PDB file of C-alpha atoms in Angstrom:
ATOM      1  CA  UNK A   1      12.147 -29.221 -34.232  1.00 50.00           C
ATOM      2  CA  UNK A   2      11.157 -26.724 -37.157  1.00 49.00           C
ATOM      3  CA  UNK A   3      10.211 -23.515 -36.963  1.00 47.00           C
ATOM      4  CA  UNK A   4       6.804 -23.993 -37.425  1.00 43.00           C
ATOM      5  CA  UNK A   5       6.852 -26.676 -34.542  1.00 48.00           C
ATOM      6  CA  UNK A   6       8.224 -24.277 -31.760  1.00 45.00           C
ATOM      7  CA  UNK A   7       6.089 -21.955 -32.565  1.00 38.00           C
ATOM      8  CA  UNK A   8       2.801 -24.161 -31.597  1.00 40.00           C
ATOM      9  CA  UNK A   9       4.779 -26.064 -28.723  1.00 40.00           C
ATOM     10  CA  UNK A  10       5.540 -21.815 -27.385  1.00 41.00           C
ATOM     11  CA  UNK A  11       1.995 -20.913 -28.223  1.00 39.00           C
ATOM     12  CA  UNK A  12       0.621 -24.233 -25.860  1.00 44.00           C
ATOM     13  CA  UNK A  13       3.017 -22.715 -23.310  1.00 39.00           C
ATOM     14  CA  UNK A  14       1.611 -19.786 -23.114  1.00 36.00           C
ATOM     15  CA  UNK A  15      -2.266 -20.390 -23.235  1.00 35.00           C
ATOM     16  CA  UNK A  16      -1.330 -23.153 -20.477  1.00 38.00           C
ATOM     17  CA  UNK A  17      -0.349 -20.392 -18.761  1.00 37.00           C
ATOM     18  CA  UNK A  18      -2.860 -18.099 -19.381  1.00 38.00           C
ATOM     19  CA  UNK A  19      -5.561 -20.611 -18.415  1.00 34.00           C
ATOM     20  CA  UNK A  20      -3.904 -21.354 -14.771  1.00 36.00           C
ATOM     21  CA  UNK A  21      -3.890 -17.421 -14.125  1.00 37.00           C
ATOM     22  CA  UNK A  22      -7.413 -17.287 -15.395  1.00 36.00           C
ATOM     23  CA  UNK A  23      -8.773 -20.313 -12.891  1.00 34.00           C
ATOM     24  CA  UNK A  24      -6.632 -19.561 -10.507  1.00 36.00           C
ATOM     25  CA  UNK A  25      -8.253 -15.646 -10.213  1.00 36.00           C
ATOM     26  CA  UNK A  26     -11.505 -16.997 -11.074  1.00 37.00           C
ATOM     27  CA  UNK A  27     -11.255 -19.416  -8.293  1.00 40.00           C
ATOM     28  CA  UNK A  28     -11.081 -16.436  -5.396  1.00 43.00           C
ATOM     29  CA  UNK A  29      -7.613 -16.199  -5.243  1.00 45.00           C
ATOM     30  CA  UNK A  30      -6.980 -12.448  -6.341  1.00 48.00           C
ATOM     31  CA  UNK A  31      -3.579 -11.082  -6.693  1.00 51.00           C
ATOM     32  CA  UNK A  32      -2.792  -7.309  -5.215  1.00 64.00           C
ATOM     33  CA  UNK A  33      -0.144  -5.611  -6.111  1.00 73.00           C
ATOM     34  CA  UNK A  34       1.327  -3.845  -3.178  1.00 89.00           C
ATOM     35  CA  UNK A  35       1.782   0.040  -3.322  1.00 91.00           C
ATOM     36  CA  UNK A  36       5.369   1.153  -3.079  1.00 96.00           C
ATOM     37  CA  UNK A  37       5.827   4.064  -0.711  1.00 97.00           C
ATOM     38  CA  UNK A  38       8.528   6.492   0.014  1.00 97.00           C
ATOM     39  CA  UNK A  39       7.692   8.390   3.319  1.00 98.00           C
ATOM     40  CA  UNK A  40       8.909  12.444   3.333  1.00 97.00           C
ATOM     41  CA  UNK A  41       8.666  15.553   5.115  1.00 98.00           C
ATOM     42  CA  UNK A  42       8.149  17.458   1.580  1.00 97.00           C
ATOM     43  CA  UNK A  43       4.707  15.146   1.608  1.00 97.00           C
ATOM     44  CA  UNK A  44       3.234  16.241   4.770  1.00 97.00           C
ATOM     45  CA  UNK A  45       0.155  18.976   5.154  1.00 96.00           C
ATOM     46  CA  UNK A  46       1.742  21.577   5.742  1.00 96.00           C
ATOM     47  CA  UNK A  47       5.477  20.053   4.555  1.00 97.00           C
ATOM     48  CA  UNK A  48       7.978  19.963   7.016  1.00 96.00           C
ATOM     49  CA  UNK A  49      11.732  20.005   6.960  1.00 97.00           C
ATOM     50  CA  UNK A  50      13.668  17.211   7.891  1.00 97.00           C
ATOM     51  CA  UNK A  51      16.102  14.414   6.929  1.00 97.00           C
ATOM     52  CA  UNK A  52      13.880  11.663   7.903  1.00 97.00           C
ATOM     53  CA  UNK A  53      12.827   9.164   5.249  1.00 97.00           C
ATOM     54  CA  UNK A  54      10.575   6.524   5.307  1.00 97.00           C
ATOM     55  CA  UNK A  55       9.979   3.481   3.357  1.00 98.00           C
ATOM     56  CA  UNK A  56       7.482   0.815   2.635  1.00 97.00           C
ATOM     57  CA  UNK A  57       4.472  -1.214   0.760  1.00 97.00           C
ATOM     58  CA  UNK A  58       0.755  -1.143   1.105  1.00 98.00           C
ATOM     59  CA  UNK A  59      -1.221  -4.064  -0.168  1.00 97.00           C
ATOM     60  CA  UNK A  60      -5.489  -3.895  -0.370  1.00 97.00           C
ATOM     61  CA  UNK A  61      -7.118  -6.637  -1.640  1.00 96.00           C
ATOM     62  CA  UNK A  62      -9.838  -6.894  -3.760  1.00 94.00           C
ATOM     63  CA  UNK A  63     -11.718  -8.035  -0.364  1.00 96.00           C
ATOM     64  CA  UNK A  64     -10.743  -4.680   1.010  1.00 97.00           C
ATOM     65  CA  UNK A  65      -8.131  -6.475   3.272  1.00 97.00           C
ATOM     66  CA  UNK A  66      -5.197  -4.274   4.068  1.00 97.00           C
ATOM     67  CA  UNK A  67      -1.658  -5.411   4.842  1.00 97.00           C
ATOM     68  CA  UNK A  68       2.069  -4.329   4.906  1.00 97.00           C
ATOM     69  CA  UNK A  69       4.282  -2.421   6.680  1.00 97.00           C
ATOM     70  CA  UNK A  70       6.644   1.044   6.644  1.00 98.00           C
ATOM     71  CA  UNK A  71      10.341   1.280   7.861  1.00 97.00           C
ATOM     72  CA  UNK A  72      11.622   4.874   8.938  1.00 97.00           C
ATOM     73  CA  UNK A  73      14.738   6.036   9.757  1.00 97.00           C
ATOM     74  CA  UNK A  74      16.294   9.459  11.030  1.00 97.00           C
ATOM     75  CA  UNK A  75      13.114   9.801  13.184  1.00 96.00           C
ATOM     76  CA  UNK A  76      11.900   8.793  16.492  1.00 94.00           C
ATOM     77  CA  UNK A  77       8.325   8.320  15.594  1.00 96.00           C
ATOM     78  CA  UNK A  78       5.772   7.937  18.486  1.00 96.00           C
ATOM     79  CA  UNK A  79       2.881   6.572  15.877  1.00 97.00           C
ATOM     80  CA  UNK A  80       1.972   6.065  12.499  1.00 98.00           C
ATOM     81  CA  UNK A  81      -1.237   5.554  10.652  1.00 98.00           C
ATOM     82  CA  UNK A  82      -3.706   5.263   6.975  1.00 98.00           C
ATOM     83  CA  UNK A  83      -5.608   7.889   6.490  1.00 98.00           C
ATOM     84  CA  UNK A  84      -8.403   8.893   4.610  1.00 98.00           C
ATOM     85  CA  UNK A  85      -7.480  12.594   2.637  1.00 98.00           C
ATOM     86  CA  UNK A  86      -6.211  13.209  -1.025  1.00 98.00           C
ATOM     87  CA  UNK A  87      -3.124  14.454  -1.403  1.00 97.00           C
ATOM     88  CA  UNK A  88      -2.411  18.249   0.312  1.00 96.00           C
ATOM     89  CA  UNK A  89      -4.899  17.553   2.703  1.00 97.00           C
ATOM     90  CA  UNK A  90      -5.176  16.273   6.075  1.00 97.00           C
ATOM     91  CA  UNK A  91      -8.005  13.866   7.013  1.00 97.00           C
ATOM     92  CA  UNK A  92      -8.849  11.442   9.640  1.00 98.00           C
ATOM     93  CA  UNK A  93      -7.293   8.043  11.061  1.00 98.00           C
ATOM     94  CA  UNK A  94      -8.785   4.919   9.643  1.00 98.00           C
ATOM     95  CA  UNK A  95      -5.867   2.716  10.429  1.00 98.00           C
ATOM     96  CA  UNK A  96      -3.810   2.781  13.028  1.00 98.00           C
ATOM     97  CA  UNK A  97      -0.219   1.127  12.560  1.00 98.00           C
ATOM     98  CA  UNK A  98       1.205  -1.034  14.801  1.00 98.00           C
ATOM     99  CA  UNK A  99       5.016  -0.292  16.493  1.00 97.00           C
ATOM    100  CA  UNK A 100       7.444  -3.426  15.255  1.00 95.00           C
ATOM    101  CA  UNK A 101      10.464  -3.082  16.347  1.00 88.00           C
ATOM    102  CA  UNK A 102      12.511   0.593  16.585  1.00 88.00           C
ATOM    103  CA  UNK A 103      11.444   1.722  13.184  1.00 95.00           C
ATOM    104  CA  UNK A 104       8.866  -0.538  11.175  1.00 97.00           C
ATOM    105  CA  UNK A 105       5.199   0.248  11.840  1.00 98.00           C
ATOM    106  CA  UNK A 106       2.699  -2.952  10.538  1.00 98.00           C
ATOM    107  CA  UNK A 107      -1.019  -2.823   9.630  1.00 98.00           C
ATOM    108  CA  UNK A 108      -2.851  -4.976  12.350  1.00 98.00           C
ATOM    109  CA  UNK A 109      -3.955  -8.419  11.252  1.00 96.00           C
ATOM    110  CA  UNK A 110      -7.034  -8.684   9.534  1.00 96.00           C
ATOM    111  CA  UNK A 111      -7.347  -4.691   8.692  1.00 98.00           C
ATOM    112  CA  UNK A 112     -10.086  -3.853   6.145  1.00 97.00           C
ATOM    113  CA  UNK A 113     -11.697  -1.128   4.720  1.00 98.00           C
ATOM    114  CA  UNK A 114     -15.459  -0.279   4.248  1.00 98.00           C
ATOM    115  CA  UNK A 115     -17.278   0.539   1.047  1.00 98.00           C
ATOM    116  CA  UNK A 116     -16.374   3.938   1.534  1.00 98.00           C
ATOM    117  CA  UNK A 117     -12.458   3.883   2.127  1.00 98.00           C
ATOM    118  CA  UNK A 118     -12.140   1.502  -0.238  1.00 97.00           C
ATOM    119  CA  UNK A 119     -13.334   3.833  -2.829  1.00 97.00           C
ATOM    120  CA  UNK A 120     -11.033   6.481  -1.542  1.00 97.00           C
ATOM    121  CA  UNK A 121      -8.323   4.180  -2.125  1.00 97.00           C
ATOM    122  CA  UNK A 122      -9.407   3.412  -5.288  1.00 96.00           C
ATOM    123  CA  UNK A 123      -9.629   7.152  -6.093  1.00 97.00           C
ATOM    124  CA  UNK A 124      -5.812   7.740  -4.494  1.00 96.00           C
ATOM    125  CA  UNK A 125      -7.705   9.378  -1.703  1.00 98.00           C
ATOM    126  CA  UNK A 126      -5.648   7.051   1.209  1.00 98.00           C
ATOM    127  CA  UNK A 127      -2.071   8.043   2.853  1.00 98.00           C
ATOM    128  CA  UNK A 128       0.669   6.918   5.147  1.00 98.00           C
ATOM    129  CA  UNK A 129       1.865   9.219   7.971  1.00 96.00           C
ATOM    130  CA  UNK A 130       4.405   8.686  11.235  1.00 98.00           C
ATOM    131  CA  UNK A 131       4.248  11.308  13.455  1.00 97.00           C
ATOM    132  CA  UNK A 132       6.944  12.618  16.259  1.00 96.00           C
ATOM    133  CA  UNK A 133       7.458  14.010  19.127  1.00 94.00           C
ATOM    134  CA  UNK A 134       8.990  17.012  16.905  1.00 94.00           C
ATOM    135  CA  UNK A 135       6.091  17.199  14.737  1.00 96.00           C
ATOM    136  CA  UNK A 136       2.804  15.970  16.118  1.00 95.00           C
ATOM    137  CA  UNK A 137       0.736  16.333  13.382  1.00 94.00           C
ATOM    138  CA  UNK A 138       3.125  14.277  11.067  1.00 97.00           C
ATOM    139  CA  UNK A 139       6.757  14.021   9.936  1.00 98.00           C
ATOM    140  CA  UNK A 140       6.492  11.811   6.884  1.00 98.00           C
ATOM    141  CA  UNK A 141       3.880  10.728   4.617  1.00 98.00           C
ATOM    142  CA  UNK A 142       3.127   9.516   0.863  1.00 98.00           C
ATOM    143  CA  UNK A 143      -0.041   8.499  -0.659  1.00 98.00           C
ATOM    144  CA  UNK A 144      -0.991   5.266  -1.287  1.00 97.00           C
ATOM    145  CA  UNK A 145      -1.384   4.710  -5.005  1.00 94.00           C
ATOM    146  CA  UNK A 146      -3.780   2.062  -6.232  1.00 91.00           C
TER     147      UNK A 146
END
């Protein structure tokens, strides 16, 4: 095949492509990419020493769904949650997280978000805390980045 040729047969290839991902998105079926968290003391309001670390992935939908899950270790948490605050401030629950296991905490099925927390995530105005019996108010947290 000449040169000329594989360039038109990689050029088909690629608007095929393109075309699937557009109908595909167009048809309702919208791709979120999940925010990568890592959980720490140094994040909390005020920060707090400790050697715990957490670890995990937030996914919101473009429907304002909400799903994923954090894994901690080093800490025996006794809940974890989303809240609504930017970062260096505190702010209150809108998600609570669900206990799998000894150290994973899930967002319940079918978790959403109104208008308004869904602009707060938008705005990187959402975060991730587990709290302890060592430090109630929280022992690791991270935002969650759009």
């Amino acid at each position: 095949m000449s040169i000329h040729g594989s360039f038109i047969t990689s050029r088909r290839a690629v608007l095929a492509a393109s075309l699937f991902v557009g109908v595909w998105t167009a048809g309702g079926i919208a791709m979120a990419a999940g925010a990568q968290l890592t959980l720490s003391g140094a994040n909390e309001v005020p920060a707090v020493t400790t050697s715990a670390k957490g670890s995990g992935t937030i996914t919101v939908g473009d429907d304002k769904s909400v799903s994923g899950s954090v894994t901690t270790s080093g800490i025996n948490a006794t809940m974890a949650h989303i809240h609504e605050a930017p970062a260096g401030k505190n702010g209150p629950v809108i998600i609570p997280l669900e206990k799998k296991g000894d150290s994973e905490w899930a967002v319940p099925a079918n978790a959403k978000l109104n208008d308004a927390q869904y602009k707060s995530y938008k705005d990187g105005n959402l975060y991730v805390n587990v709290h302890s019996d060592a430090h109630k108010g929280g022992e690791l947290r991270d935002q969650i980045k759009p």
